[in-house]
């Protein structure tokens, strides 16, 4: 555990943080580096961790949200651009248009599954990395044109957390960059678990919700 972090901050590393690390640094030969462009979706734990890690690595980060207040917080954490995915339906192209010569994103972290995958593919540059880390949009919806992945040489990865060595590497990076993982403003006692779940269900949280015993 990094000595500079609280227990609450450190708790974000074990699942969300490691998943984000794997997505950005886990593909040999295609780790995120200075000058890369990274797209993260929403303001959940994995997306916020990916944002903070990518910014610390020197990447330009584009984030999506439909909430104005959350948009401001994303920028405070280092996002260079924020796209409102409700008012900008073709947000994949909008993200692509923010890159040099409109080439597309070097890394895309997809959290929505079928609900977002087509736009995520559109946003990814030829030869880029598209990491699917969740299916928060459910298991129904438009099926993406998977041949686009083939024709454009995209590395499509399914991410399920990571391994022990990745965790060690991530902790070293967090310490070296003096990162402070973002957590939600509202903290709940364990007896208020239902209220915490309701906050999560309504999408009112920002990053990880804290439960204290």
mmCIF file of C-alpha atoms in Angstrom:
data_model
loop_
_atom_site.group_PDB
_atom_site.id
_atom_site.type_symbol
_atom_site.label_atom_id
_atom_site.label_comp_id
_atom_site.label_asym_id
_atom_site.label_seq_id
_atom_site.Cartn_x
_atom_site.Cartn_y
_atom_site.Cartn_z
ATOM 1 C CA UNK A 1 0.000 0.000 0.000
ATOM 2 C CA UNK A 2 1.454 3.408 -0.952
ATOM 3 C CA UNK A 3 2.250 5.275 2.262
ATOM 4 C CA UNK A 4 0.897 8.531 0.870
ATOM 5 C CA UNK A 5 -2.628 7.148 0.452
ATOM 6 C CA UNK A 6 -5.479 6.777 2.907
ATOM 7 C CA UNK A 7 -7.079 3.361 3.273
ATOM 8 C CA UNK A 8 -10.037 4.646 1.248
ATOM 9 C CA UNK A 9 -7.807 5.824 -1.601
ATOM 10 C CA UNK A 10 -5.715 2.663 -1.566
ATOM 11 C CA UNK A 11 -8.845 0.503 -1.718
ATOM 12 C CA UNK A 12 -9.552 1.880 -5.206
ATOM 13 C CA UNK A 13 -6.360 0.307 -6.542
ATOM 14 C CA UNK A 14 -7.150 -3.353 -6.000
ATOM 15 C CA UNK A 15 -9.907 -3.707 -8.595
ATOM 16 C CA UNK A 16 -10.715 -0.525 -10.521
ATOM 17 C CA UNK A 17 -7.164 0.761 -10.456
ATOM 18 C CA UNK A 18 -5.641 -2.530 -11.550
ATOM 19 C CA UNK A 19 -8.213 -2.957 -14.322
ATOM 20 C CA UNK A 20 -7.360 0.507 -15.644
ATOM 21 C CA UNK A 21 -3.646 -0.222 -15.351
ATOM 22 C CA UNK A 22 -4.009 -3.457 -17.320
ATOM 23 C CA UNK A 23 -5.935 -1.640 -20.049
ATOM 24 C CA UNK A 24 -3.281 1.056 -20.424
ATOM 25 C CA UNK A 25 -0.061 -0.767 -19.597
ATOM 26 C CA UNK A 26 -0.859 -4.464 -19.964
ATOM 27 C CA UNK A 27 -0.500 -4.920 -23.737
ATOM 28 C CA UNK A 28 3.173 -5.578 -24.572
ATOM 29 C CA UNK A 29 4.494 -3.107 -27.105
ATOM 30 C CA UNK A 30 1.453 -0.861 -26.866
ATOM 31 C CA UNK A 31 1.589 0.691 -23.424
ATOM 32 C CA UNK A 32 0.370 4.258 -23.046
ATOM 33 C CA UNK A 33 3.092 6.882 -23.243
ATOM 34 C CA UNK A 34 3.697 10.612 -23.596
ATOM 35 C CA UNK A 35 1.771 12.084 -26.509
ATOM 36 C CA UNK A 36 -0.830 9.328 -26.761
ATOM 37 C CA UNK A 37 -4.541 10.091 -26.880
ATOM 38 C CA UNK A 38 -6.811 8.146 -24.520
ATOM 39 C CA UNK A 39 -10.621 8.002 -24.376
ATOM 40 C CA UNK A 40 -12.399 7.136 -21.121
ATOM 41 C CA UNK A 41 -16.151 6.781 -20.689
ATOM 42 C CA UNK A 42 -18.179 8.087 -17.780
ATOM 43 C CA UNK A 43 -17.122 8.727 -14.202
ATOM 44 C CA UNK A 44 -17.064 5.277 -12.618
ATOM 45 C CA UNK A 45 -14.094 3.811 -10.792
ATOM 46 C CA UNK A 46 -12.255 2.276 -13.760
ATOM 47 C CA UNK A 47 -12.713 5.315 -15.985
ATOM 48 C CA UNK A 48 -11.491 7.748 -13.330
ATOM 49 C CA UNK A 49 -8.508 5.529 -12.527
ATOM 50 C CA UNK A 50 -7.670 5.308 -16.240
ATOM 51 C CA UNK A 51 -7.952 9.086 -16.546
ATOM 52 C CA UNK A 52 -5.558 9.706 -13.675
ATOM 53 C CA UNK A 53 -3.061 7.061 -14.798
ATOM 54 C CA UNK A 54 -3.081 8.236 -18.414
ATOM 55 C CA UNK A 55 -2.604 11.890 -17.460
ATOM 56 C CA UNK A 56 0.286 10.914 -15.175
ATOM 57 C CA UNK A 57 1.854 9.031 -18.098
ATOM 58 C CA UNK A 58 1.735 12.174 -20.231
ATOM 59 C CA UNK A 59 -1.227 11.289 -22.440
ATOM 60 C CA UNK A 60 -3.987 13.582 -23.645
ATOM 61 C CA UNK A 61 -7.292 12.332 -22.252
ATOM 62 C CA UNK A 62 -10.772 12.758 -23.700
ATOM 63 C CA UNK A 63 -13.635 11.855 -21.352
ATOM 64 C CA UNK A 64 -17.379 11.458 -21.800
ATOM 65 C CA UNK A 65 -20.212 12.344 -19.442
ATOM 66 C CA UNK A 66 -23.692 13.846 -19.621
ATOM 67 C CA UNK A 67 -23.382 15.760 -16.346
ATOM 68 C CA UNK A 68 -22.066 19.362 -16.297
ATOM 69 C CA UNK A 69 -20.804 19.159 -12.716
ATOM 70 C CA UNK A 70 -18.976 15.914 -13.434
ATOM 71 C CA UNK A 71 -17.552 17.478 -16.587
ATOM 72 C CA UNK A 72 -15.854 20.120 -14.452
ATOM 73 C CA UNK A 73 -14.437 17.482 -12.125
ATOM 74 C CA UNK A 74 -13.087 15.489 -15.069
ATOM 75 C CA UNK A 75 -11.233 18.569 -16.267
ATOM 76 C CA UNK A 76 -9.927 19.201 -12.754
ATOM 77 C CA UNK A 77 -8.393 15.712 -12.852
ATOM 78 C CA UNK A 78 -6.651 16.452 -16.126
ATOM 79 C CA UNK A 79 -9.051 15.630 -18.956
ATOM 80 C CA UNK A 80 -8.219 17.895 -21.899
ATOM 81 C CA UNK A 81 -11.645 17.491 -23.485
ATOM 82 C CA UNK A 82 -15.052 16.326 -22.272
ATOM 83 C CA UNK A 83 -17.788 15.188 -24.665
ATOM 84 C CA UNK A 84 -21.462 15.094 -23.669
ATOM 85 C CA UNK A 85 -22.532 11.733 -25.050
ATOM 86 C CA UNK A 86 -26.240 12.543 -24.743
ATOM 87 C CA UNK A 87 -26.121 15.653 -26.902
ATOM 88 C CA UNK A 88 -23.357 14.290 -29.144
ATOM 89 C CA UNK A 89 -24.686 10.933 -30.305
ATOM 90 C CA UNK A 90 -21.739 10.334 -32.626
ATOM 91 C CA UNK A 91 -19.250 10.839 -29.807
ATOM 92 C CA UNK A 92 -16.828 8.313 -31.263
ATOM 93 C CA UNK A 93 -16.290 10.521 -34.296
ATOM 94 C CA UNK A 94 -16.217 13.612 -32.085
ATOM 95 C CA UNK A 95 -13.389 12.055 -30.070
ATOM 96 C CA UNK A 96 -11.573 11.065 -33.244
ATOM 97 C CA UNK A 97 -11.828 14.637 -34.520
ATOM 98 C CA UNK A 98 -9.882 15.843 -31.471
ATOM 99 C CA UNK A 99 -6.758 13.885 -32.451
ATOM 100 C CA UNK A 100 -3.967 14.993 -34.819
ATOM 101 C CA UNK A 101 -4.996 14.489 -38.462
ATOM 102 C CA UNK A 102 -8.218 12.929 -37.100
ATOM 103 C CA UNK A 103 -6.382 9.611 -36.804
ATOM 104 C CA UNK A 104 -8.227 8.421 -33.686
ATOM 105 C CA UNK A 105 -7.429 7.378 -30.148
ATOM 106 C CA UNK A 106 -4.379 5.313 -29.240
ATOM 107 C CA UNK A 107 -6.271 3.766 -26.318
ATOM 108 C CA UNK A 108 -10.008 3.496 -25.690
ATOM 109 C CA UNK A 109 -11.395 2.154 -22.401
ATOM 110 C CA UNK A 110 -14.902 0.806 -23.096
ATOM 111 C CA UNK A 111 -17.185 0.280 -20.103
ATOM 112 C CA UNK A 112 -20.586 0.063 -21.779
ATOM 113 C CA UNK A 113 -20.393 -3.117 -23.856
ATOM 114 C CA UNK A 114 -22.913 -3.308 -26.685
ATOM 115 C CA UNK A 115 -24.253 0.140 -25.786
ATOM 116 C CA UNK A 116 -20.939 1.840 -26.574
ATOM 117 C CA UNK A 117 -18.761 -0.586 -28.527
ATOM 118 C CA UNK A 118 -19.577 0.656 -32.040
ATOM 119 C CA UNK A 119 -18.668 4.217 -31.079
ATOM 120 C CA UNK A 120 -15.561 2.976 -29.278
ATOM 121 C CA UNK A 121 -14.383 1.181 -32.417
ATOM 122 C CA UNK A 122 -15.027 4.333 -34.431
ATOM 123 C CA UNK A 123 -12.942 6.368 -31.983
ATOM 124 C CA UNK A 124 -9.933 4.006 -32.071
ATOM 125 C CA UNK A 125 -7.129 4.702 -34.525
ATOM 126 C CA UNK A 126 -5.797 2.052 -36.917
ATOM 127 C CA UNK A 127 -3.398 -0.035 -34.844
ATOM 128 C CA UNK A 128 -4.804 1.338 -31.608
ATOM 129 C CA UNK A 129 -5.899 -0.547 -28.497
ATOM 130 C CA UNK A 130 -9.551 -0.971 -27.501
ATOM 131 C CA UNK A 131 -9.975 -2.442 -24.022
ATOM 132 C CA UNK A 132 -13.421 -3.700 -23.033
ATOM 133 C CA UNK A 133 -13.651 -3.642 -19.244
ATOM 134 C CA UNK A 134 -17.394 -3.860 -18.604
ATOM 135 C CA UNK A 135 -20.952 -3.900 -19.889
ATOM 136 C CA UNK A 136 -22.644 -1.180 -17.865
ATOM 137 C CA UNK A 137 -25.038 -0.546 -20.748
ATOM 138 C CA UNK A 138 -26.450 -4.059 -20.490
ATOM 139 C CA UNK A 139 -26.331 -6.988 -22.866
ATOM 140 C CA UNK A 140 -28.797 -5.711 -25.434
ATOM 141 C CA UNK A 141 -28.153 -3.220 -28.194
ATOM 142 C CA UNK A 142 -26.430 -2.665 -31.498
ATOM 143 C CA UNK A 143 -23.885 -5.307 -32.409
ATOM 144 C CA UNK A 144 -20.669 -3.681 -33.626
ATOM 145 C CA UNK A 145 -19.135 -4.332 -37.025
ATOM 146 C CA UNK A 146 -16.318 -6.527 -35.764
ATOM 147 C CA UNK A 147 -14.661 -6.558 -39.188
ATOM 148 C CA UNK A 148 -13.735 -2.916 -38.575
ATOM 149 C CA UNK A 149 -11.410 -4.250 -35.885
ATOM 150 C CA UNK A 150 -9.789 -6.533 -38.470
ATOM 151 C CA UNK A 151 -9.530 -4.037 -41.308
ATOM 152 C CA UNK A 152 -8.004 -1.334 -39.109
ATOM 153 C CA UNK A 153 -5.683 -3.599 -37.147
ATOM 154 C CA UNK A 154 -7.179 -2.678 -33.784
ATOM 155 C CA UNK A 155 -6.064 -4.678 -30.761
ATOM 156 C CA UNK A 156 -9.321 -5.649 -29.028
ATOM 157 C CA UNK A 157 -8.776 -6.753 -25.431
ATOM 158 C CA UNK A 158 -11.128 -8.099 -22.803
ATOM 159 C CA UNK A 159 -9.844 -6.968 -19.409
ATOM 160 C CA UNK A 160 -10.607 -8.799 -16.167
ATOM 161 C CA UNK A 161 -8.596 -6.932 -13.517
ATOM 162 C CA UNK A 162 -4.907 -7.997 -13.693
ATOM 163 C CA UNK A 163 -2.172 -9.968 -11.951
ATOM 164 C CA UNK A 164 0.182 -9.561 -9.006
ATOM 165 C CA UNK A 165 3.096 -8.195 -11.009
ATOM 166 C CA UNK A 166 0.862 -5.618 -12.665
ATOM 167 C CA UNK A 167 -0.302 -4.557 -9.214
ATOM 168 C CA UNK A 168 3.279 -4.109 -8.020
ATOM 169 C CA UNK A 169 4.111 -2.059 -11.103
ATOM 170 C CA UNK A 170 1.017 0.083 -10.610
ATOM 171 C CA UNK A 171 1.815 0.790 -6.948
ATOM 172 C CA UNK A 172 5.357 1.836 -7.914
ATOM 173 C CA UNK A 173 3.915 4.159 -10.566
ATOM 174 C CA UNK A 174 1.389 5.659 -8.147
ATOM 175 C CA UNK A 175 4.149 6.336 -5.624
ATOM 176 C CA UNK A 176 6.549 7.749 -8.224
ATOM 177 C CA UNK A 177 3.896 10.084 -9.653
ATOM 178 C CA UNK A 178 2.455 10.941 -6.224
ATOM 179 C CA UNK A 179 -1.040 10.110 -7.454
ATOM 180 C CA UNK A 180 -4.049 10.590 -5.188
ATOM 181 C CA UNK A 181 -6.902 8.358 -6.428
ATOM 182 C CA UNK A 182 -10.198 10.233 -6.629
ATOM 183 C CA UNK A 183 -13.091 8.919 -4.546
ATOM 184 C CA UNK A 184 -16.726 9.939 -4.232
ATOM 185 C CA UNK A 185 -17.592 12.931 -2.062
ATOM 186 C CA UNK A 186 -20.193 10.969 -0.093
ATOM 187 C CA UNK A 187 -19.080 8.328 2.420
ATOM 188 C CA UNK A 188 -21.510 5.749 3.830
ATOM 189 C CA UNK A 189 -21.510 3.626 6.942
ATOM 190 C CA UNK A 190 -22.010 -0.081 6.323
ATOM 191 C CA UNK A 191 -25.491 0.118 7.837
ATOM 192 C CA UNK A 192 -26.409 2.517 5.008
ATOM 193 C CA UNK A 193 -25.486 0.039 2.277
ATOM 194 C CA UNK A 194 -28.878 0.379 0.569
ATOM 195 C CA UNK A 195 -28.419 4.136 0.239
ATOM 196 C CA UNK A 196 -24.958 3.609 -1.230
ATOM 197 C CA UNK A 197 -26.309 1.146 -3.791
ATOM 198 C CA UNK A 198 -29.081 3.584 -4.688
ATOM 199 C CA UNK A 199 -26.518 6.340 -5.271
ATOM 200 C CA UNK A 200 -24.632 3.953 -7.528
ATOM 201 C CA UNK A 201 -27.799 2.911 -9.373
ATOM 202 C CA UNK A 202 -28.755 6.524 -10.064
ATOM 203 C CA UNK A 203 -25.284 7.329 -11.347
ATOM 204 C CA UNK A 204 -24.833 10.104 -8.800
ATOM 205 C CA UNK A 205 -21.399 8.923 -7.682
ATOM 206 C CA UNK A 206 -17.998 10.049 -8.949
ATOM 207 C CA UNK A 207 -15.375 7.299 -8.992
ATOM 208 C CA UNK A 208 -15.615 4.837 -6.084
ATOM 209 C CA UNK A 209 -18.197 4.922 -3.294
ATOM 210 C CA UNK A 210 -16.721 4.508 0.179
ATOM 211 C CA UNK A 211 -18.315 2.204 2.769
ATOM 212 C CA UNK A 212 -16.969 2.277 6.325
ATOM 213 C CA UNK A 213 -17.540 -0.442 8.879
#
